[in-house]
Coordinates of N, CA and C in Angstrom, one line a residue:
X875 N -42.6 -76.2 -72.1 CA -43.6 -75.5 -71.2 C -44.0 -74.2 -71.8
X876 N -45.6 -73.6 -71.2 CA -46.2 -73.1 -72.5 C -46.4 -72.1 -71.4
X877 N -46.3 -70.5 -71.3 CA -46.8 -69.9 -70.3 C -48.3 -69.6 -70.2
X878 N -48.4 -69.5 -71.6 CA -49.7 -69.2 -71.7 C -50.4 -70.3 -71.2
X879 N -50.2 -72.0 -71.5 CA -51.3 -72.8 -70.8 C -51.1 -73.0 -69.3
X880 N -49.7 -71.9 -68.8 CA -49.9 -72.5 -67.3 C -50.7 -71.2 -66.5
X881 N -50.8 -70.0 -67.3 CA -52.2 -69.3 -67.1 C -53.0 -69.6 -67.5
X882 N -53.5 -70.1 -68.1 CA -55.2 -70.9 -68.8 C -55.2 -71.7 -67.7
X883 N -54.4 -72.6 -67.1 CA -54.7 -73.8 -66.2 C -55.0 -73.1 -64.6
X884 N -53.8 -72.2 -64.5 CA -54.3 -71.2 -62.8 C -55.8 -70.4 -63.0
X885 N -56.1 -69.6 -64.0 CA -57.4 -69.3 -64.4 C -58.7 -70.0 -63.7
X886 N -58.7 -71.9 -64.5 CA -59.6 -72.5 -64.6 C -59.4 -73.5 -62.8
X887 N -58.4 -73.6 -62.5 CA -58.3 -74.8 -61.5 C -58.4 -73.9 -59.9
X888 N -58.0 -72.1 -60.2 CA -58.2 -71.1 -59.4 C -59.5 -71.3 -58.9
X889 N -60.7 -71.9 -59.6 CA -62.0 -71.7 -59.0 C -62.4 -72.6 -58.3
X890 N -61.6 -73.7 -58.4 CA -62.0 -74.9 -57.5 C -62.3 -74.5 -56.0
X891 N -62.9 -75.3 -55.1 CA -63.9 -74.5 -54.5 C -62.8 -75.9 -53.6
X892 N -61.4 -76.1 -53.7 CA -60.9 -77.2 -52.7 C -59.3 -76.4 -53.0
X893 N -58.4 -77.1 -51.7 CA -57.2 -77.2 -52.1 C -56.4 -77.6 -53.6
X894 N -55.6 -77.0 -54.1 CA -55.2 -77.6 -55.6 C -53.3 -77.6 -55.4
X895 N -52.7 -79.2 -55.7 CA -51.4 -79.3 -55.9 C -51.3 -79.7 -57.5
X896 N -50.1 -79.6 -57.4 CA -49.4 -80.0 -58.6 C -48.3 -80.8 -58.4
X897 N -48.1 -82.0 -59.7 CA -46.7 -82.6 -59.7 C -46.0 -82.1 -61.1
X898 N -45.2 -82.2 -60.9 CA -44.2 -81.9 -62.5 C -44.2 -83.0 -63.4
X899 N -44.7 -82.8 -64.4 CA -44.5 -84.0 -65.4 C -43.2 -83.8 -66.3
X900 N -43.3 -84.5 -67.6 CA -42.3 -84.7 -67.9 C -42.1 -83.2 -69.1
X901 N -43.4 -82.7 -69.8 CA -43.7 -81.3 -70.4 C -43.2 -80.2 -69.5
X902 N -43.3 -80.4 -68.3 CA -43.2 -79.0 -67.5 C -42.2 -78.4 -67.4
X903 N -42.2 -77.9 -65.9 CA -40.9 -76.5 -65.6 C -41.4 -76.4 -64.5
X904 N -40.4 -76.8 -63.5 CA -40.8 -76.5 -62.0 C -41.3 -75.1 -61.5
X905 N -39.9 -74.4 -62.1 CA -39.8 -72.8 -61.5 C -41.2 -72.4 -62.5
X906 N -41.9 -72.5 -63.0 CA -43.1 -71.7 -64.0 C -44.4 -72.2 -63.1
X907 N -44.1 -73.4 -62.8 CA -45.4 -74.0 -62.1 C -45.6 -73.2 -61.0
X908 N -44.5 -73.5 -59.9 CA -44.2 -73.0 -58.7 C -44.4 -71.2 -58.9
X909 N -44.1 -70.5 -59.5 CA -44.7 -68.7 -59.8 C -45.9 -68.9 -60.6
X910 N -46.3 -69.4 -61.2 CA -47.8 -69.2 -61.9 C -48.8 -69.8 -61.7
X911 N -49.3 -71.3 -61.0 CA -50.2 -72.0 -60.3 C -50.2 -71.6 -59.1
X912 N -51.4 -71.9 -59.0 CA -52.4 -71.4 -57.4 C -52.1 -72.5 -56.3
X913 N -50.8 -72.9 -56.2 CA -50.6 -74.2 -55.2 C -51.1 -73.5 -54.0
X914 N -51.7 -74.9 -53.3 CA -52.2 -74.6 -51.5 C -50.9 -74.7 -51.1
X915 N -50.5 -74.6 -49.2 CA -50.0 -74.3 -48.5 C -49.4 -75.8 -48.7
X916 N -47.8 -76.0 -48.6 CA -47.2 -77.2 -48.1 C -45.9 -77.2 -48.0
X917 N -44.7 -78.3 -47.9 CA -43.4 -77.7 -47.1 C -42.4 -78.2 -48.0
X918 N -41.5 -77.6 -48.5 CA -40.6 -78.2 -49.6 C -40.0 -79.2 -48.7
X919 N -39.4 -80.0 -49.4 CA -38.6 -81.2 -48.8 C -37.0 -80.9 -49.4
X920 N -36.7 -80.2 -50.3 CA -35.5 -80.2 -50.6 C -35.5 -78.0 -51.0
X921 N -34.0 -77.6 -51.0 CA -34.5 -76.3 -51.2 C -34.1 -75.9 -52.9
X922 N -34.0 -76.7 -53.9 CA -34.2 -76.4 -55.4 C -35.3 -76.2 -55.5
X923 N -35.6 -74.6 -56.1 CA -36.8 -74.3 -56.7 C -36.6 -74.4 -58.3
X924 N -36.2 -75.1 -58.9 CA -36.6 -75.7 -60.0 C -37.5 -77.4 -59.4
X925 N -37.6 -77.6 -58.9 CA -38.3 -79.1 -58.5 C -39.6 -78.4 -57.4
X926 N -40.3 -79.6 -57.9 CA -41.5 -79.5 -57.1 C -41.6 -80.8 -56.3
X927 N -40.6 -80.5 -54.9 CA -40.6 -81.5 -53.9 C -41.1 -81.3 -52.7
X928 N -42.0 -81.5 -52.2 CA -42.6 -81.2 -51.3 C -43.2 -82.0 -50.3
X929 N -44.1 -81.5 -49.3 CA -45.0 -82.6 -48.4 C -46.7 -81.5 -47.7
X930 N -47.2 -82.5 -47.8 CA -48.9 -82.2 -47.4 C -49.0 -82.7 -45.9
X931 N -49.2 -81.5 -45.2 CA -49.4 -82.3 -43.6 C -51.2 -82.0 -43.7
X932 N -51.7 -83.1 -43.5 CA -52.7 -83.3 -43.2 C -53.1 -83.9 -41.4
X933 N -54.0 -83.7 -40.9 CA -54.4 -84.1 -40.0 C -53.6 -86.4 -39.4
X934 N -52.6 -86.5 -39.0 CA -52.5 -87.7 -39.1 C -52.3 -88.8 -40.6
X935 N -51.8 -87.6 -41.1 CA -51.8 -88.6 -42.3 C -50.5 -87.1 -43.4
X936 N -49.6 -88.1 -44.0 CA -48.7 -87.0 -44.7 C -48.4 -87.2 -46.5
X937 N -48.9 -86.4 -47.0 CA -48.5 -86.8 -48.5 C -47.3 -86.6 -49.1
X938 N -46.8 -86.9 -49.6 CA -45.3 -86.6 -50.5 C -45.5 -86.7 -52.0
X939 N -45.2 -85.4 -52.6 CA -45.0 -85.1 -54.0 C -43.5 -85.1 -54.3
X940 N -43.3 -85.7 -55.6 CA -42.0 -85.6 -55.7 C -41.8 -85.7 -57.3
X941 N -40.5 -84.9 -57.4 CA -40.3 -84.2 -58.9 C -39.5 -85.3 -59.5
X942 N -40.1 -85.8 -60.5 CA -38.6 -87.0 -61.4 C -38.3 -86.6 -62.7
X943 N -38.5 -85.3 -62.7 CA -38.6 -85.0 -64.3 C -36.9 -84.6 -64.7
X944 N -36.2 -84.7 -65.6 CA -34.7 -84.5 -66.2 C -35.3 -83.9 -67.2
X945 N -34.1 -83.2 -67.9 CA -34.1 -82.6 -69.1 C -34.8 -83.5 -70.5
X946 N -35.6 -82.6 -71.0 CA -36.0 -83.3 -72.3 C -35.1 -84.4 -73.1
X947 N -34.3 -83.2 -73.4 CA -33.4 -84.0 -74.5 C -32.7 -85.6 -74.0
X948 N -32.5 -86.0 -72.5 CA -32.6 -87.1 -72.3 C -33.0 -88.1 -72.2
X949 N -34.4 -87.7 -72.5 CA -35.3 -88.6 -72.4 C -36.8 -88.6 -72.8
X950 N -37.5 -89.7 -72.6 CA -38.9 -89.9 -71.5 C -39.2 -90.2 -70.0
X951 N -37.9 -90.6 -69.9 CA -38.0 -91.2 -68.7 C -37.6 -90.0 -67.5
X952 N -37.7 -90.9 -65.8 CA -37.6 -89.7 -65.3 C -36.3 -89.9 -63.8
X953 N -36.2 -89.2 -63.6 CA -35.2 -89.9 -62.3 C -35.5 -88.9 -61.0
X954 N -35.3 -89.5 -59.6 CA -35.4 -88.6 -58.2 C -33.9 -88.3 -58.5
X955 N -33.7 -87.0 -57.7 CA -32.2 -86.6 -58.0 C -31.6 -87.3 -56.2
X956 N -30.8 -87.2 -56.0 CA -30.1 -88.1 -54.8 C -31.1 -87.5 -53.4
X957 N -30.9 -86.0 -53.6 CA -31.3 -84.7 -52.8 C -32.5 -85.6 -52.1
X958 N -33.2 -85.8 -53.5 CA -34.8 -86.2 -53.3 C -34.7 -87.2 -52.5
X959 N -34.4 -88.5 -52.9 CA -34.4 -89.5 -52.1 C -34.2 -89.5 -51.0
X960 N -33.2 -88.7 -50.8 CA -32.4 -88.7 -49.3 C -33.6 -87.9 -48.0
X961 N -34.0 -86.7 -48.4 CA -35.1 -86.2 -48.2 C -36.1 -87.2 -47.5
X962 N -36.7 -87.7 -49.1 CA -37.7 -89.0 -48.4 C -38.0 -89.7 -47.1
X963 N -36.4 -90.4 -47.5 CA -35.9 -91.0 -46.6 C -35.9 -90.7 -45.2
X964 N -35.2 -88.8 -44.7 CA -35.7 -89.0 -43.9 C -36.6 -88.5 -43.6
X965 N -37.9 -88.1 -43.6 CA -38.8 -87.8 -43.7 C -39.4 -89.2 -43.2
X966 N -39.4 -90.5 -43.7 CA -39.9 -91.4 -43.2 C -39.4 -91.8 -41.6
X967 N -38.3 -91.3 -41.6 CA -37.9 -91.7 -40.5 C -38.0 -91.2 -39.5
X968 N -38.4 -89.8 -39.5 CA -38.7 -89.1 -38.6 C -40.5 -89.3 -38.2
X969 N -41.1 -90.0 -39.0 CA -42.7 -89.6 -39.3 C -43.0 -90.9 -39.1
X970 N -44.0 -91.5 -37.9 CA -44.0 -92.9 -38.5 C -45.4 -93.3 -38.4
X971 N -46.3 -92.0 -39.1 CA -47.7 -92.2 -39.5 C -47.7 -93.0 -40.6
X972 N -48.9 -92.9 -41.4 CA -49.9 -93.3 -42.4 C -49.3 -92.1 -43.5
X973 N -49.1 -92.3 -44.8 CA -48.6 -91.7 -46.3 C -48.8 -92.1 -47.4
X974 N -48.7 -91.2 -47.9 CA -48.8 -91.6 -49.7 C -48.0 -90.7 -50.5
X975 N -47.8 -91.4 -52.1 CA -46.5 -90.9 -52.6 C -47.8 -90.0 -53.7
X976 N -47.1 -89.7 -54.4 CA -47.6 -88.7 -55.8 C -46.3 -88.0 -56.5
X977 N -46.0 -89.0 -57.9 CA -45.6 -88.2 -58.6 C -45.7 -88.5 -60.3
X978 N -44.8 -88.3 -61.0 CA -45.5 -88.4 -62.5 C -45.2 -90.1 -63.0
X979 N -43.9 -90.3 -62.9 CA -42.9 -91.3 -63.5 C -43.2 -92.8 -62.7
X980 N -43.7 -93.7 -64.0 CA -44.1 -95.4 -62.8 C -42.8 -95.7 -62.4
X981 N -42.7 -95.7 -60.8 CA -41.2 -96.4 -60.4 C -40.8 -97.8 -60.6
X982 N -42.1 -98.4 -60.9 CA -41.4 -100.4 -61.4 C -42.1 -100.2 -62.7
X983 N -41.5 -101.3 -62.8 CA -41.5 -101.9 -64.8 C -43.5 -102.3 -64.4
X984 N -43.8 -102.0 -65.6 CA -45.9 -102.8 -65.9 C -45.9 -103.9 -66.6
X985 N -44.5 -104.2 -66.7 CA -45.1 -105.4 -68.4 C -45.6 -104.5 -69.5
X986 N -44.8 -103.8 -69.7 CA -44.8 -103.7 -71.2 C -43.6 -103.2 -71.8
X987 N -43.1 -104.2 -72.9 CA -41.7 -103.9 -73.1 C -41.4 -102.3 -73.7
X988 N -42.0 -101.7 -74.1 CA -41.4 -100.2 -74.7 C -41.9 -99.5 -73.5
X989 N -42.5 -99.4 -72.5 CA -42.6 -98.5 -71.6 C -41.3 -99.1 -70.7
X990 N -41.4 -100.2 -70.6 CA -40.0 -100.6 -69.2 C -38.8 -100.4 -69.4
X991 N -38.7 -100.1 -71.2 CA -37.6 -99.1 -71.7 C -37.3 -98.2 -71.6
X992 N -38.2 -97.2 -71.6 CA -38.1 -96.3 -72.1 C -38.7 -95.2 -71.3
X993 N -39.8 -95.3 -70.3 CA -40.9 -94.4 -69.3 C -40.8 -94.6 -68.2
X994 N -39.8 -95.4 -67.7 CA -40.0 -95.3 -66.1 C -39.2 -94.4 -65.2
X995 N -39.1 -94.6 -64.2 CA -38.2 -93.9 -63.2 C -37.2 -94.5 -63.2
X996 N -36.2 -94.0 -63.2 CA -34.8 -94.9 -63.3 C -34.5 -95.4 -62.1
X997 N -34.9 -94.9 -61.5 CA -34.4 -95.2 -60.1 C -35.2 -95.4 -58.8
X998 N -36.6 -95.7 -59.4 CA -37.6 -96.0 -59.0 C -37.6 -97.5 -58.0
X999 N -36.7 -98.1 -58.0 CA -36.3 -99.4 -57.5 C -35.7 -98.7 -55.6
X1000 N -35.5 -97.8 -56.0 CA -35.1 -96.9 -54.8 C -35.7 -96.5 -53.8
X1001 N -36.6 -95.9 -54.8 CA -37.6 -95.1 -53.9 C -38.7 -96.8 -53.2
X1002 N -38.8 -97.6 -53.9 CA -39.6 -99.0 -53.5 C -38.9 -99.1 -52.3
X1003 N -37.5 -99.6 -52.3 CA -36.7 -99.8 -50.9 C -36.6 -99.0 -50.1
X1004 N -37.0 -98.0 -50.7 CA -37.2 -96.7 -49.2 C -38.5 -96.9 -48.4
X1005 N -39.6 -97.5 -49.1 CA -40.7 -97.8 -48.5 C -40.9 -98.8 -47.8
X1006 N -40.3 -100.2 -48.3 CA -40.2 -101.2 -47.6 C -39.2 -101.0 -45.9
X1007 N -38.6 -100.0 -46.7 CA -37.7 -100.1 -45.1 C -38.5 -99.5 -44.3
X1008 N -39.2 -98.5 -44.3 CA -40.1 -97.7 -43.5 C -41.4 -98.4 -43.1
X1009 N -41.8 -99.7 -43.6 CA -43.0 -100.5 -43.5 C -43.9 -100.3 -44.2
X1010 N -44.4 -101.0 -44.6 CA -45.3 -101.0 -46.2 C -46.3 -100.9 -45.8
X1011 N -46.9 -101.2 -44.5 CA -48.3 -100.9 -43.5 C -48.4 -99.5 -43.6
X1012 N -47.6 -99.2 -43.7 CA -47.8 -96.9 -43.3 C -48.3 -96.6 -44.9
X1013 N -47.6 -97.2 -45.5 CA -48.2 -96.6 -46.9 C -49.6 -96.4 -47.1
X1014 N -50.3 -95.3 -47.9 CA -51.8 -96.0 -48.2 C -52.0 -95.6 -50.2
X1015 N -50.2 -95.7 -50.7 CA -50.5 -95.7 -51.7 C -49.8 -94.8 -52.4
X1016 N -49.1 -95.5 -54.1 CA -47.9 -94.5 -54.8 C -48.8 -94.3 -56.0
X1017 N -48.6 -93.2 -56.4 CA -50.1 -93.0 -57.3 C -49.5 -91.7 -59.0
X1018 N -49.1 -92.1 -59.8 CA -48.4 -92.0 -60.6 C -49.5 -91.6 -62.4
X1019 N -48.4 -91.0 -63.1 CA -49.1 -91.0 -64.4 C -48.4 -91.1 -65.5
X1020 N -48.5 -90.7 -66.6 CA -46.9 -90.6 -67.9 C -47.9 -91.8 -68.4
X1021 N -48.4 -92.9 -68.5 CA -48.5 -93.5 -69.1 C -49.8 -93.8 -70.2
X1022 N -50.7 -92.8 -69.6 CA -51.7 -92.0 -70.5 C -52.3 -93.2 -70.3
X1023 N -52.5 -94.0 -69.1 CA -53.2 -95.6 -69.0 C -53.7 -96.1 -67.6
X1024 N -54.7 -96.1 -67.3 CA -54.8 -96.5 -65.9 C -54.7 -97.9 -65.8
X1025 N -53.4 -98.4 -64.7 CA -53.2 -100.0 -64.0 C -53.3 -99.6 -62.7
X1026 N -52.8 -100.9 -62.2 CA -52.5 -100.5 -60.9 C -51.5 -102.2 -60.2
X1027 N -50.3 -101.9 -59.9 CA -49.4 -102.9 -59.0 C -49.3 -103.0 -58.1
X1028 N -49.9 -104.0 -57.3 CA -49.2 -104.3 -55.9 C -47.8 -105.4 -55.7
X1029 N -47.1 -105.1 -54.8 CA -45.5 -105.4 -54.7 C -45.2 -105.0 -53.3
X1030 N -44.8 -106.2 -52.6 CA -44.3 -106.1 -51.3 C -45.0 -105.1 -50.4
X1031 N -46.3 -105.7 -50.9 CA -47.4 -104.9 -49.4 C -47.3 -103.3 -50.1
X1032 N -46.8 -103.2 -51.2 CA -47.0 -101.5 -51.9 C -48.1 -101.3 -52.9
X1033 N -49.1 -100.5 -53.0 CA -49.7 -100.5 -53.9 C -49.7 -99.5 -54.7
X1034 N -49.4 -99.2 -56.1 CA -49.2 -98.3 -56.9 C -50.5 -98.3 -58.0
X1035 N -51.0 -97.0 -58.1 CA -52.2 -96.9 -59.2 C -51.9 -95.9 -60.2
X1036 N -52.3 -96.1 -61.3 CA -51.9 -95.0 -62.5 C -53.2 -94.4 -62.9
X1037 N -53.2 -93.0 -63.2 CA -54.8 -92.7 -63.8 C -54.5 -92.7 -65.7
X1038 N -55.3 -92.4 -65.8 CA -55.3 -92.6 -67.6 C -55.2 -91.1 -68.0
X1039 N -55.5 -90.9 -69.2 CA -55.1 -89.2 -69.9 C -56.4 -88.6 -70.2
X1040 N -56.5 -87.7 -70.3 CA -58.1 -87.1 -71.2 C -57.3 -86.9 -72.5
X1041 N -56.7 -87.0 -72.9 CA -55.7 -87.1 -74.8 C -56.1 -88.3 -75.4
X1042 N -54.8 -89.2 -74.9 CA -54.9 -90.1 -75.3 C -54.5 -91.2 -74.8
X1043 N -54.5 -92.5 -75.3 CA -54.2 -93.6 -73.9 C -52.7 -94.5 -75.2
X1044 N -52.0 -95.1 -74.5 CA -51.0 -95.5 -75.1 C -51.1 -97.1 -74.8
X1045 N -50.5 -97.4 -75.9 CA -50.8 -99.3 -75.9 C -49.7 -99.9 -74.5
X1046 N -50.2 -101.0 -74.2 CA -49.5 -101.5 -72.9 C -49.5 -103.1 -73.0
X1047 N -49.3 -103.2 -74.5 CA -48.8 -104.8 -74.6 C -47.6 -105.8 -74.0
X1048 N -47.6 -106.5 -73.7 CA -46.4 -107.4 -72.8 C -45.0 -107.3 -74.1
X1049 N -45.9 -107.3 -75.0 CA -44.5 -107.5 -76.2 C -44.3 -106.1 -77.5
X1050 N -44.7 -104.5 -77.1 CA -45.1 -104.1 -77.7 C -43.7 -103.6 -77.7
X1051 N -43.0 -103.4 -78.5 CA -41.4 -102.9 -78.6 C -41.5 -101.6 -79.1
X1052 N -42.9 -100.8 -79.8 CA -43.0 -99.2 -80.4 C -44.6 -98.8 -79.4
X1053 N -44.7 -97.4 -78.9 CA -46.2 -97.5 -78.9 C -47.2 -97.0 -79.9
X1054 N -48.6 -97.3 -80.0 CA -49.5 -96.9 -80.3 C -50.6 -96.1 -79.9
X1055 N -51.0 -95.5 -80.5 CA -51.8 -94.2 -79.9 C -53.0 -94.2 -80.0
X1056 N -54.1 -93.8 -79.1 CA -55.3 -94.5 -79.2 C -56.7 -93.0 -78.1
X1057 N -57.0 -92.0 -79.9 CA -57.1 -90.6 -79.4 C -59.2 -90.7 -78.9
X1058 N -59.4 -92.2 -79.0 CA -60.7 -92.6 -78.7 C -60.7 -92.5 -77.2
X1059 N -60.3 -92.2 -76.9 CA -60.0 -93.0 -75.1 C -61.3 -92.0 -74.4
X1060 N -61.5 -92.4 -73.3 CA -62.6 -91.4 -72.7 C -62.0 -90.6 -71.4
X1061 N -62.6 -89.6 -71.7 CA -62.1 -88.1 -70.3 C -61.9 -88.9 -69.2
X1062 N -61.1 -89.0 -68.3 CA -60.7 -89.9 -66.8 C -59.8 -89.2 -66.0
X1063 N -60.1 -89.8 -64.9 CA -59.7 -88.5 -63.4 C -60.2 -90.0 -62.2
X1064 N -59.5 -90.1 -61.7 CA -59.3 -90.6 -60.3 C -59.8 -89.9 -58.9
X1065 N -60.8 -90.3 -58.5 CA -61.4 -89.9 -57.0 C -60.4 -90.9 -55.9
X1066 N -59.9 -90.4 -55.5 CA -58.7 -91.2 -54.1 C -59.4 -90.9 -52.4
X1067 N -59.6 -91.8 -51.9 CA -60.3 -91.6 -50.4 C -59.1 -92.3 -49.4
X1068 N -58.5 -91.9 -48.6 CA -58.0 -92.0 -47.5 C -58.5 -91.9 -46.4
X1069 N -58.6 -93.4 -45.9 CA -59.0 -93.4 -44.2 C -58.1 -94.1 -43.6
X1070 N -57.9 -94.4 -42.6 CA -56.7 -95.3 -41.6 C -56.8 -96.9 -41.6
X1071 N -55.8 -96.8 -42.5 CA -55.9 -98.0 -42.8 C -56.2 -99.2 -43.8
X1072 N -57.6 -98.0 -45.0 CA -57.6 -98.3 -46.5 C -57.5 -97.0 -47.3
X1073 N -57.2 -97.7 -48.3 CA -57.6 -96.6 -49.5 C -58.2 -97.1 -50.3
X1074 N -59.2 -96.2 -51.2 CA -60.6 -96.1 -52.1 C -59.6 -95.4 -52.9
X1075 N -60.0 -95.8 -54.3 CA -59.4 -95.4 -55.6 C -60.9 -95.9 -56.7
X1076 N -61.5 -94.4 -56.7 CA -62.5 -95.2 -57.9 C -62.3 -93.9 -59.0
X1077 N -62.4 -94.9 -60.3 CA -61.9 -94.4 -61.7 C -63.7 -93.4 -62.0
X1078 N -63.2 -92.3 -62.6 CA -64.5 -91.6 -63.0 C -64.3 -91.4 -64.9
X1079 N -65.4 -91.7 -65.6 CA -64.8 -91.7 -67.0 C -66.1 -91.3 -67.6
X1080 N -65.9 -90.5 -68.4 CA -67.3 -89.7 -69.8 C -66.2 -89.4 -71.0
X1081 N -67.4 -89.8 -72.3 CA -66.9 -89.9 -73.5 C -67.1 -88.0 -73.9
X1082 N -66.0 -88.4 -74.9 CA -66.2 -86.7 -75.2 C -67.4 -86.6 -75.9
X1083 N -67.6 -85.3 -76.0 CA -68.3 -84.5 -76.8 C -68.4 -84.7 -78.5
X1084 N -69.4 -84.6 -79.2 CA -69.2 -85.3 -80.5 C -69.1 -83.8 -80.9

């Protein structure tokens, strides 16, 4: 984590003329994000301020961000810590609106062998069963990144979407055992629409600049 780019980033995202959150990726630092970004108003879900776990009360409808990132040195991958889950959990159970998830780490395997090794959520099979238990109708959608690749899974009435990277996009072959890197990819960002009942997910993409 770079201080200087998490002031270049409050700088530039400070002018947005909308609310602005953050999730923790796998590069970051909770406690730097949390003092130096311009986060809107919202309610921790656990009280570690090194994590950025939180919740968005919106009008009838509740967002959940949540932190999976571990120590470098262990990994790529990412894990909820128990706290978190538990949290979730009940948080669903007290709430029995309409939600969505947002965090960095894909919680099921994509088909592709070096990411299902190596990038997922470890314990992302968890957080799945925490949804199902709560009814998969309430969801409007778990919306994830790390894989510098936009897919998207549905599983037991759950639908999970990934956006792609403005860097680079990484190979996602069924048999790809190393990845490959691929710095052609085009600028991408995800427009998400929530209404009662569906969700709109449309991909927005421009090539760079020559």
């Amino acid at each position: 984590p770079d201080a200087a780019a998490y002031r270049l980033a409050s700088d530039c995202l400070g002018k947005l003329k909308a609310p602005v959150y953050f999730c923790t990726g796998n590069h970051d630092d909770g406690r730097m994000m949390r003092e130096m970004l311009p986060a809107a108003p919202s309610v921790p879900l656990i009280p570690d301020q090194d994590r950025l776990t939180y919740r968005i009360d919106l009008p009838d409808f509740k967002i959940y961000v949540l932190d999976g990132r571990i120590p470098e040195e262990e990994g790529p991958h990412g894990r909820l810590l128990d706290s978190e889950l538990a949290a979730f959990r009940s948080e669903l159970s007290a709430w029995d609106g309409e939600y969505a998830v947002f965090l960095h780490f894909p919680p099921l395997a994509v088909g592709s062998r070096w990411i299902d090794r190596h990038l997922l959520l470890s314990n992302g099979e968890s957080l799945h069963q925490a949804m199902i238990e709560a009814d998969p109708a309430r969801n409007r959608g778990v919306f994830f990144g790390h894989l510098h690749r936009g897919l998207q899974i549905y599983r037991d009435g759950l639908l999970y979407t990934a956006v792609s990277s403005p860097a680079c996009q990484f190979s996602v072959g069924p048999d790809d055992d190393t990845v490959a890197f691929d710095s052609r990819c085009p600028i991408a960002f995800n427009h998400v629409t929530f209404r009662p009942g569906v969700t709109m997910v449309k991909e927005f993409t421009s090539l760079p600049a020559e």
